[in-house]
CSV table of C-alpha atoms in Angstrom, one decimal:
chain,number,residue,atom,x,y,z
E,99,MET,CA,96.6,112.7,31.8
E,100,ASN,CA,100.1,112.0,30.6
E,101,LYS,CA,100.1,111.5,26.8
E,102,TYR,CA,102.8,108.8,27.1
E,103,ASN,CA,100.4,106.6,29.2
E,104,THR,CA,97.5,107.1,26.7
E,105,ASN,CA,96.4,104.2,24.6
E,106,TYR,CA,95.4,104.7,21.0
E,107,ILE,CA,93.2,102.5,18.8
E,108,LEU,CA,94.5,102.5,15.2
E,109,GLY,CA,92.3,101.5,12.4
E,110,ILE,CA,94.3,100.8,9.2
E,111,PHE,CA,92.4,101.2,5.9
E,112,ASP,CA,93.4,100.9,2.2
E,113,ASP,CA,90.6,103.0,0.8
E,114,GLU,CA,89.8,106.7,1.6
E,115,HIS,CA,86.1,106.2,1.2
E,116,LEU,CA,86.0,103.4,3.8
E,117,LEU,CA,88.1,105.6,6.1
E,118,LYS,CA,85.7,108.5,5.8
E,119,SER,CA,82.8,106.2,6.4
E,120,ALA,CA,84.4,104.8,9.5
E,121,GLY,CA,85.3,108.3,10.7
E,122,LYS,CA,81.7,109.5,10.2
E,123,SER,CA,80.4,106.5,12.0
E,124,LEU,CA,82.7,107.2,15.0
E,125,VAL,CA,81.7,110.9,15.1
E,126,ASP,CA,78.0,110.0,14.9
E,127,ASN,CA,78.5,107.8,18.0
E,128,LYS,CA,80.1,110.7,19.9
E,129,ILE,CA,83.6,109.2,19.7
E,130,LYS,CA,86.3,111.8,19.2
E,131,ILE,CA,88.9,111.0,16.6
E,132,HIS,CA,92.5,111.9,17.7
E,133,ASP,CA,94.1,112.1,14.2
E,134,ILE,CA,94.0,110.7,10.7
E,135,PHE,CA,97.1,109.9,8.7
E,136,THR,CA,96.9,109.7,5.0
E,137,PRO,CA,99.4,109.4,2.1
E,138,PHE,CA,97.7,112.2,0.2
E,139,PRO,CA,95.2,114.9,1.1
E,140,VAL,CA,91.6,113.6,1.5
E,141,HIS,CA,88.9,116.2,1.3
E,142,GLY,CA,86.3,116.2,4.1
E,143,LEU,CA,88.6,115.0,7.0
E,144,ASP,CA,88.9,118.4,8.6
E,145,GLY,CA,85.2,118.3,9.4
E,146,LEU,CA,85.6,114.9,11.1
E,147,LEU,CA,88.5,116.1,13.1
E,148,GLU,CA,86.9,119.4,14.0
E,149,ILE,CA,89.9,121.3,12.8
E,150,LYS,CA,89.6,125.1,12.9
E,151,ARG,CA,90.4,127.2,9.8
E,152,THR,CA,94.0,128.1,9.6
E,153,ARG,CA,95.3,131.7,10.3
E,154,LEU,CA,98.0,131.5,7.7
E,155,PRO,CA,96.1,133.8,5.2
E,156,ILE,CA,96.2,136.5,7.9
E,157,VAL,CA,100.0,136.0,8.3
E,158,CYS,CA,100.4,136.2,4.5
E,159,PHE,CA,98.3,139.4,4.2
E,160,PHE,CA,100.3,141.2,6.8
E,161,ALA,CA,103.6,140.0,5.4
E,162,GLY,CA,102.5,141.2,1.9
E,163,VAL,CA,101.4,144.6,3.3
E,164,THR,CA,104.8,144.9,5.1
E,165,GLY,CA,106.7,143.9,1.9
E,166,CYS,CA,104.7,146.4,-0.2
E,167,SER,CA,105.2,149.2,2.3
E,168,LEU,CA,108.9,148.6,2.7
E,169,ALA,CA,109.5,148.4,-1.1
E,170,MET,CA,107.6,151.6,-1.8
E,171,TYR,CA,109.2,153.5,1.0
E,172,PHE,CA,112.7,152.3,0.0
E,173,GLN,CA,112.2,153.3,-3.6
E,174,TYR,CA,110.9,156.7,-2.6
E,175,TRP,CA,113.8,157.2,-0.2
E,176,VAL,CA,116.4,156.2,-2.8
E,177,SER,CA,114.9,158.4,-5.5
E,178,LYS,CA,114.0,161.4,-3.4
E,179,VAL,CA,116.3,161.6,-0.4
E,180,ASP,CA,119.5,159.5,-0.9
E,181,TRP,CA,120.2,159.7,-4.6
E,182,PRO,CA,118.0,162.3,-6.3
E,183,ILE,CA,118.7,162.1,-10.0
E,184,ILE,CA,116.3,163.4,-12.6
E,185,VAL,CA,116.0,160.8,-15.3
E,186,GLY,CA,114.0,161.6,-18.5
E,187,GLY,CA,112.3,164.5,-16.9
E,188,LYS,CA,110.4,162.3,-14.4
E,189,PRO,CA,109.8,163.6,-10.9
E,190,PHE,CA,111.7,162.2,-8.0
E,191,ASN,CA,108.7,160.4,-6.5
E,192,SER,CA,107.3,158.7,-9.6
E,193,PHE,CA,104.8,156.4,-7.9
E,194,MET,CA,103.9,154.5,-11.1
E,195,ALA,CA,107.5,153.4,-11.6
E,196,PHE,CA,107.6,151.9,-8.2
E,197,ILE,CA,104.6,149.5,-8.7
E,198,PRO,CA,106.4,146.5,-10.4
E,199,VAL,CA,109.1,146.3,-7.7
E,200,GLY,CA,106.5,146.9,-5.0
E,201,PHE,CA,104.4,144.0,-6.3
E,202,GLU,CA,107.3,141.6,-6.6
E,203,ILE,CA,108.5,142.3,-3.0
E,204,THR,CA,104.9,141.9,-1.8
E,205,ILE,CA,104.7,138.4,-3.3
E,206,LEU,CA,108.2,137.5,-2.2
E,207,LEU,CA,107.9,138.5,1.4
E,208,GLY,CA,104.3,137.1,1.7
E,209,ALA,CA,105.4,133.7,0.4
E,210,LEU,CA,108.6,133.5,2.5
E,211,VAL,CA,107.0,134.6,5.7
E,212,THR,CA,104.0,132.3,5.2
E,213,VAL,CA,106.2,129.2,4.6
E,214,ALA,CA,108.4,130.1,7.6
E,215,ALA,CA,105.2,130.5,9.8
E,216,PHE,CA,103.9,127.2,8.5
E,217,PHE,CA,107.1,125.4,9.4
E,218,PHE,CA,107.3,127.2,12.8
E,219,ARG,CA,103.7,126.5,13.7
E,220,ASN,CA,103.9,122.8,12.8
E,221,ASN,CA,107.3,122.4,14.5
E,222,LEU,CA,109.0,121.2,11.3
E,223,PHE,CA,112.7,121.7,11.0
E,224,PRO,CA,115.6,120.0,9.1
E,225,GLY,CA,116.6,116.7,10.5
E,226,LYS,CA,113.4,116.1,12.5
E,227,LYS,CA,112.5,112.4,12.8
E,228,GLY,CA,109.0,111.5,11.8
E,229,ASN,CA,106.9,109.6,14.3
E,230,LEU,CA,104.3,107.7,12.5
E,231,PRO,CA,101.8,105.3,14.0
E,232,HIS,CA,101.9,102.8,11.1
E,233,ILE,CA,104.7,102.4,8.5
E,234,GLY,CA,102.3,102.3,5.6
E,235,CYS,CA,100.6,105.6,6.3
E,236,THR,CA,103.1,107.4,4.0
E,237,ASP,CA,102.7,104.9,1.2
E,238,ASP,CA,99.3,103.4,0.6
E,239,LYS,CA,97.5,103.0,4.0
E,240,PHE,CA,95.1,105.3,5.8
E,241,VAL,CA,95.3,105.3,9.6
E,242,LEU,CA,92.5,106.5,11.9
E,243,ALA,CA,93.6,107.0,15.6
E,244,VAL,CA,91.1,107.1,18.4
E,245,GLU,CA,92.5,108.2,21.8
E,246,CYS,CA,91.4,106.1,24.8
E,247,VAL,CA,91.1,109.0,27.3
E,248,ASP,CA,89.0,107.3,30.0
E,249,ALA,CA,87.4,104.1,31.0
E,250,SER,CA,84.1,105.0,29.3
E,251,ILE,CA,85.6,104.2,25.9
E,252,ASN,CA,84.9,100.6,25.0
E,253,ILE,CA,87.9,99.3,23.1
E,254,GLU,CA,86.2,96.1,21.8
E,255,GLU,CA,83.2,98.1,20.5
E,256,ILE,CA,85.4,100.6,18.7
E,257,THR,CA,87.6,97.8,17.3
E,258,GLN,CA,84.6,95.9,16.0
E,259,SER,CA,83.1,99.1,14.5
E,260,LEU,CA,86.3,99.8,12.6
E,261,LEU,CA,86.5,96.2,11.3
E,262,ASP,CA,82.8,96.4,10.3
E,263,LYS,CA,83.5,99.6,8.4
E,264,GLY,CA,86.3,98.0,6.3
E,265,ALA,CA,89.5,98.3,8.3
E,266,LEU,CA,92.2,95.9,7.3
E,267,GLU,CA,93.5,95.6,10.8
E,268,VAL,CA,93.1,97.4,14.2
E,269,GLU,CA,96.0,97.9,16.6
E,270,LEU,CA,96.2,99.2,20.1
E,271,LYS,CA,99.4,101.3,20.7
E,272,ARG,CA,100.8,103.5,23.5
E,273,GLY,CA,101.3,107.2,22.8
E,274,SER,CA,105.0,107.1,23.5
E,275,GLN,CA,105.6,104.9,20.5
E,276,TRP,CA,104.6,107.5,17.9
E,277,GLU,CA,103.6,110.8,19.5
């Protein structure tokens, strides 16, 4: 189904606890939540949305290992191959002297690659316009979006359920307006 022809039911809340209660009620009734928009992180929403655990720690680990390996190899190459100078009677390949620089490059490369992977994965780039379902979801409102994928979803029933659980208002929007 074309996402621009899809309708979404938006429940707007002003309290995170009411939002979580409404989300739990929808999940218990086998209604899939499309997304939840909040002005700050709310713990426990990833379980309601069935979000898988991120793979960013794996990216960070491999970037850190690469950074450490490159730093150690570069220092060894400089001190043993390219510019071998005996300083203070130390051997050319003094591994212990390479540890601080290796540690710093590990942290630097791990952090930079992880942030770049995060931006790439989430399709974030400078100048991108935000498409938000409700203007208040970045200030003080919490928005719960339910996708109406087929005729089996009863819009009136979901609307009444959201209102009963404490929604300030419930809107019906097309996907092309904010997705």
